[in-house]
Short mmCIF file of C-alpha atoms in Angstrom, two decimals:
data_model
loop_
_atom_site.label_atom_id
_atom_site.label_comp_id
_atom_site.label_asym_id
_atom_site.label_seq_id
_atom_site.Cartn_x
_atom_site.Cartn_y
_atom_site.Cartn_z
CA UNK A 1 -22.56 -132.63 -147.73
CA UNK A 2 -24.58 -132.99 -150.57
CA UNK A 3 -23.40 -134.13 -154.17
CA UNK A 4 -23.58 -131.17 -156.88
CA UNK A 5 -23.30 -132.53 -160.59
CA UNK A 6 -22.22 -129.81 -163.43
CA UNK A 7 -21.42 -129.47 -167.07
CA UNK A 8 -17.69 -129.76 -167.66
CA UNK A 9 -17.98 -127.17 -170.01
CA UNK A 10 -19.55 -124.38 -171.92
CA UNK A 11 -19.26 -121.55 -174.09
CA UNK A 12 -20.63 -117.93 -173.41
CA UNK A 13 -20.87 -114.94 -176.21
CA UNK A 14 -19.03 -111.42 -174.45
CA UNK A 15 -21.59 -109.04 -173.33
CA UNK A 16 -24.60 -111.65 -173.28
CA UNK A 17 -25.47 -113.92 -169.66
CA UNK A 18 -23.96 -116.73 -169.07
CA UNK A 19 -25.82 -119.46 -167.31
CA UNK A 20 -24.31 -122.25 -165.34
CA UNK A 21 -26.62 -125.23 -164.28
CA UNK A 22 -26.31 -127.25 -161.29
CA UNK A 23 -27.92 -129.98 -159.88
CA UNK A 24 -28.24 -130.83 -156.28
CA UNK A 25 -31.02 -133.50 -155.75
CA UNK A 26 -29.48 -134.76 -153.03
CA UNK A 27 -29.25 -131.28 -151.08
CA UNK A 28 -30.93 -131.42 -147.48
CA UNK A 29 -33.02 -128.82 -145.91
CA UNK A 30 -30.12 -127.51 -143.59
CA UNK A 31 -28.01 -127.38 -146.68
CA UNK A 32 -26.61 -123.96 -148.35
CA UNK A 33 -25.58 -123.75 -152.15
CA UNK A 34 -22.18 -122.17 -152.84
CA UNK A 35 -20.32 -120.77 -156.20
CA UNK A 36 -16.79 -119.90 -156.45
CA UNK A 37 -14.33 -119.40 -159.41
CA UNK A 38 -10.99 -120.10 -160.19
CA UNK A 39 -9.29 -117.74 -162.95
CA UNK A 40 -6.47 -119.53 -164.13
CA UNK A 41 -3.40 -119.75 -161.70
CA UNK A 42 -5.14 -117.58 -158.85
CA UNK A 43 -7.18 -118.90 -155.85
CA UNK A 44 -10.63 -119.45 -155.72
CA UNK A 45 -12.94 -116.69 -155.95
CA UNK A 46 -16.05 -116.24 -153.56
CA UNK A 47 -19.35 -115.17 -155.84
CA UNK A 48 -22.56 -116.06 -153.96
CA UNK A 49 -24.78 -118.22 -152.08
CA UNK A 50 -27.66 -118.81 -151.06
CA UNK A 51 -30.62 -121.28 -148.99
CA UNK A 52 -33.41 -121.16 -150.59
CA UNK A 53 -34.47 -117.60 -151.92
CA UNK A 54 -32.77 -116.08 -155.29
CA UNK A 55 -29.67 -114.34 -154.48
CA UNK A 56 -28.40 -111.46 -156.32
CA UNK A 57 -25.17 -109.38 -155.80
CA UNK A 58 -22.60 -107.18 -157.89
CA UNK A 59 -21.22 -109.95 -159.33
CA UNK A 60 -23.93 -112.01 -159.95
CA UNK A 61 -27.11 -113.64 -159.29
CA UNK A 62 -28.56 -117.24 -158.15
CA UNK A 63 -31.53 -118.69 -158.81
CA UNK A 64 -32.76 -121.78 -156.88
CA UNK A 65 -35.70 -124.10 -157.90
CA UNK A 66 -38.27 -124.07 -155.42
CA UNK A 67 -37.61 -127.82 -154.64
CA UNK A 68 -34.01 -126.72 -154.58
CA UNK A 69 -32.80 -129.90 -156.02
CA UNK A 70 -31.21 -127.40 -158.96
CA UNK A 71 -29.82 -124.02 -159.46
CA UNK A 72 -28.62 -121.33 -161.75
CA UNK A 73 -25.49 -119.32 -161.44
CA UNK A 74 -26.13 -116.37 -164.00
CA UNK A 75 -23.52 -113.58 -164.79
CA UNK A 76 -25.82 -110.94 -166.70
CA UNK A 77 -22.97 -109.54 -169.40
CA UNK A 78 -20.37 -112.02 -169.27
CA UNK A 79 -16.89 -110.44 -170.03
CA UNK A 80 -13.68 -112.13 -170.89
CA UNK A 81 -12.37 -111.70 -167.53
CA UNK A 82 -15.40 -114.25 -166.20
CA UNK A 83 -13.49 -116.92 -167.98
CA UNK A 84 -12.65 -119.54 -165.40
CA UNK A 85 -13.61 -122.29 -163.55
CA UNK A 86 -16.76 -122.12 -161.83
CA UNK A 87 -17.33 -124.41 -158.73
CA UNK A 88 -21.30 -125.67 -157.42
CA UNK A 89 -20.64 -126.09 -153.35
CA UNK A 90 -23.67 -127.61 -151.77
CA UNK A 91 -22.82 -127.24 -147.39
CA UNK A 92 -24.39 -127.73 -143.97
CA UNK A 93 -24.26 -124.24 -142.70
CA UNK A 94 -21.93 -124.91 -139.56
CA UNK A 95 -19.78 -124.10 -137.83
CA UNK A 96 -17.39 -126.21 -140.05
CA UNK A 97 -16.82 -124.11 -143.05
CA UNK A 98 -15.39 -126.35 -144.72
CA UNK A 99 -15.83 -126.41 -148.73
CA UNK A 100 -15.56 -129.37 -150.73
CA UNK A 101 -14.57 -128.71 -154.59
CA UNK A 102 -16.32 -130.80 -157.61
CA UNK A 103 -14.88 -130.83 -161.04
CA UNK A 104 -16.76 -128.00 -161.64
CA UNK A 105 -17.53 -125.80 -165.16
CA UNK A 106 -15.31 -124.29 -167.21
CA UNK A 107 -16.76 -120.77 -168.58
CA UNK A 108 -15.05 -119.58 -172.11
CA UNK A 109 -16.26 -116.23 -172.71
CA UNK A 110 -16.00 -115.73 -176.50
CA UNK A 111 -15.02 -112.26 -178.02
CA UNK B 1 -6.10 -106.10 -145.20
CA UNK B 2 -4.39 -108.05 -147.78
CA UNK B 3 -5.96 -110.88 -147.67
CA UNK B 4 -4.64 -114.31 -147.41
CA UNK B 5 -0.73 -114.46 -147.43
CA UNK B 6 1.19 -117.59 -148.62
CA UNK B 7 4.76 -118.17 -149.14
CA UNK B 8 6.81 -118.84 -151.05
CA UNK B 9 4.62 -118.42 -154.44
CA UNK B 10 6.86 -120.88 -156.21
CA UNK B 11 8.94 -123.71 -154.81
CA UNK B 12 11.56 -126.35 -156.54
CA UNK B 13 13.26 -129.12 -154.35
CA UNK B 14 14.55 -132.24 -154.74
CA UNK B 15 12.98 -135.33 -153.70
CA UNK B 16 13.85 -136.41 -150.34
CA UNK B 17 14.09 -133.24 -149.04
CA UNK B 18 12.16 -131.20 -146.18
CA UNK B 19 9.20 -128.27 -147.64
CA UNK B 20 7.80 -125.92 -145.39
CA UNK B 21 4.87 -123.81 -146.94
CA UNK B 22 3.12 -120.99 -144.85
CA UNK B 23 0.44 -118.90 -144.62
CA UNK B 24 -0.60 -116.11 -143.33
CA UNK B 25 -4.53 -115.65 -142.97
CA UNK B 26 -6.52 -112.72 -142.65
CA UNK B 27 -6.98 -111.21 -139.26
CA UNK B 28 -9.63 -111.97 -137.19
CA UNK B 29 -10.61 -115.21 -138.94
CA UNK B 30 -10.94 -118.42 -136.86
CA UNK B 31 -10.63 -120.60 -139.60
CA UNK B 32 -7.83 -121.91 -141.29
CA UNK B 33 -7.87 -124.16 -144.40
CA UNK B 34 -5.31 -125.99 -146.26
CA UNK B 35 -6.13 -127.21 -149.95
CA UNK B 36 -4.25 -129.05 -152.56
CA UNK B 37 -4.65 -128.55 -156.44
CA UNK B 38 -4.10 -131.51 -158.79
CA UNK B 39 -4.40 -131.80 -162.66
CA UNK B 40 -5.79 -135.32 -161.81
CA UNK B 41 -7.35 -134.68 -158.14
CA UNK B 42 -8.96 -130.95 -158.49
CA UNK B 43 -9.19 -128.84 -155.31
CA UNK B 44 -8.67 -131.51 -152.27
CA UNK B 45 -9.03 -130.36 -148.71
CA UNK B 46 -5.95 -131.81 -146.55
CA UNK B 47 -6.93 -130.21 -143.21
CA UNK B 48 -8.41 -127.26 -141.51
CA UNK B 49 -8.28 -125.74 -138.23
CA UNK B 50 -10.88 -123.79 -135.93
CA UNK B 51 -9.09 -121.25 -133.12
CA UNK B 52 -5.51 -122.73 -133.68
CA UNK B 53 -6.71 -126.32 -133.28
CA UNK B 54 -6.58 -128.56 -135.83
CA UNK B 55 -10.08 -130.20 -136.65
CA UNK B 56 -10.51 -132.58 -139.30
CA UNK B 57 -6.78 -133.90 -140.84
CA UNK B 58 -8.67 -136.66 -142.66
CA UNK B 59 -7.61 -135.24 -146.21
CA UNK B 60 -4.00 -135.39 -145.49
CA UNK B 61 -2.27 -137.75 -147.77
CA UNK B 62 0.37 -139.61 -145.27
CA UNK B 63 2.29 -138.90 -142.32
CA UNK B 64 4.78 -137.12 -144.35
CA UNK B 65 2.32 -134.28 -144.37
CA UNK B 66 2.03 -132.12 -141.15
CA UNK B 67 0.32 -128.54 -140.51
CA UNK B 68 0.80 -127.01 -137.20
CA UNK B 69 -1.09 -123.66 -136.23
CA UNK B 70 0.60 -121.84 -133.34
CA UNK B 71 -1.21 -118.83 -133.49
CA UNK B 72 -3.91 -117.34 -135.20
CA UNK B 73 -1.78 -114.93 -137.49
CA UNK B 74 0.58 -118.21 -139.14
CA UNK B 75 0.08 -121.44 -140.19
CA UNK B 76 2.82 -124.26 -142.16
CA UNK B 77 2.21 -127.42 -144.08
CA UNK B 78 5.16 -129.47 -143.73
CA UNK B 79 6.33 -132.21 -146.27
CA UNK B 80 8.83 -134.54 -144.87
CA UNK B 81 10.63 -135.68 -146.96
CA UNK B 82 8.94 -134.79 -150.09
CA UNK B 83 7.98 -136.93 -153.37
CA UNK B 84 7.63 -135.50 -157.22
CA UNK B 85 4.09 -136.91 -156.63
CA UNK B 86 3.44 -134.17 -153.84
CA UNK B 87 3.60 -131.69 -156.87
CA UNK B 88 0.50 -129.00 -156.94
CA UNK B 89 -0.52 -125.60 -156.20
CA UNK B 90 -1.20 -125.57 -152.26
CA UNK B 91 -3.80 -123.01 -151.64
CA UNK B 92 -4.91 -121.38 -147.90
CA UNK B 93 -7.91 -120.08 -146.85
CA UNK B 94 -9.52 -118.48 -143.69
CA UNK B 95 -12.53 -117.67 -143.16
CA UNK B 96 -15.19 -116.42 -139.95
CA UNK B 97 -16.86 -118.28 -138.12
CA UNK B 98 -17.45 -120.96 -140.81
CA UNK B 99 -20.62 -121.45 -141.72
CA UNK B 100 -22.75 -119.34 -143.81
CA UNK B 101 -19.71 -117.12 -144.33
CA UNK B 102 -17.36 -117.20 -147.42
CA UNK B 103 -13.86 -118.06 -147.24
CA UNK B 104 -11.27 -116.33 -149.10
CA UNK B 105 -8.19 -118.29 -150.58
CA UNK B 106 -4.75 -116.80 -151.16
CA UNK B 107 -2.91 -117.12 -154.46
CA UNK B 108 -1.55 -120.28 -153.84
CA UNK B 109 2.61 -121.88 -153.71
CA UNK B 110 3.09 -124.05 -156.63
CA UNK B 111 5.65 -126.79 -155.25
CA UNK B 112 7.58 -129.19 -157.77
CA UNK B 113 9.86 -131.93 -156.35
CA UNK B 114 12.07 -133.31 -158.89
#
């Protein structure tokens, strides 16, 4: 599975979009993107994913570059619940299933 | 359904002694995942199953680490004997049919072995 690279960190404003960057230039043509999240002492969170179209569900939305080598994860009014770790899965879509964690980003949503 | 069961939610044991963590995963799911969450290591997968069977064990740490599967409703990771280094959140997850489908995680047994 590909490599995904993210920012360790950033800072969102409550009520504005967050955007959270990540790069996949490795990512192959059989290859899905993933996000989850990880709110502090709770499991990881399914948000969205996503081939090669822009995704969007009640949660949130993903944009991927046409060459696909990057994408956005963008909550559109981030709250202070959304503050948590946010995870960039690049995976063969399979029958494996299997999801291997980066470092990923973690979100602070400022009041 | 209520989603991905795990017990106990907290364990303390002393080294050299036996841990059994289970799981219970949400019906109807084929998959079966086992992960373990380090301050140092992040989210690590030890092993997951497919139908009962055990798949790919290659993240297990040593052979004091064993999961069995013996039906598709339970599932244990077994630490024999255990180490204050095996200390972490161990998180489950099932999912369907794997690929292209999401997995959902359950809220984890945070072991420490003193």
């Amino acid at each position: 599975d590909a490599k995904t690279t993210q920012p360790p960190s950033m800072d969102c404003a409550e009520g504005r979009a967050a955007n959270l960057p990540c790069n996949h230039s490795t990512i192959s043509g059989n290859e899905y993107v993933y996000w989850y999240r990880q709110i502090h002492s709770q499991g990881p969170q399914y948000i969205i994913h996503g081939l090669k179209n822009n995704e969007t569900n009640e949660m949130a939305s993903l944009i991927i570059t046409e060459d696909r080598k990057s994408s956005t994860l963008i909550l559109p009014h981030a709250t202070l619940r959304d503050t948590a770790v946010y995870y960039c899965i690049v995976r063969v879509s399979s029958n494996t299933g299997k999801l291997i964690f980066g470092q990923g980003t973690t979100l602070q949503v400022k009041p | 359904d209520a989603g991905v069961i795990q017990s106990p939610r907290h364990e303390v044991t002393e080294m050299g002694q036996e841990v059994t963590l289970r799981c219970k995963p949400i019906s109807g799911h084929d998959y079966l995942f086992w992960y373990r969450q380090t301050m140092m290591r992040g989210l690590e997968l030890l092993i997951y199953f497919n139908n009962n069977v055990p798949i790919d064990d290659s993240g297990m740490p040593e052979d004091r680490f064993s999961a069995k599967m013996p039906n598709a409703s339970f599932s244990t990771l077994k630490i024999q004997p255990s180490e204050p280094r095996d200390s972490a959140v161990y998180f489950c997850a099932s999912s369907f049919r794997g690929g292209g489908t999401e997995a959902f995680f359950g809220q984890g047994t945070r072991l420490t072995v003193v």
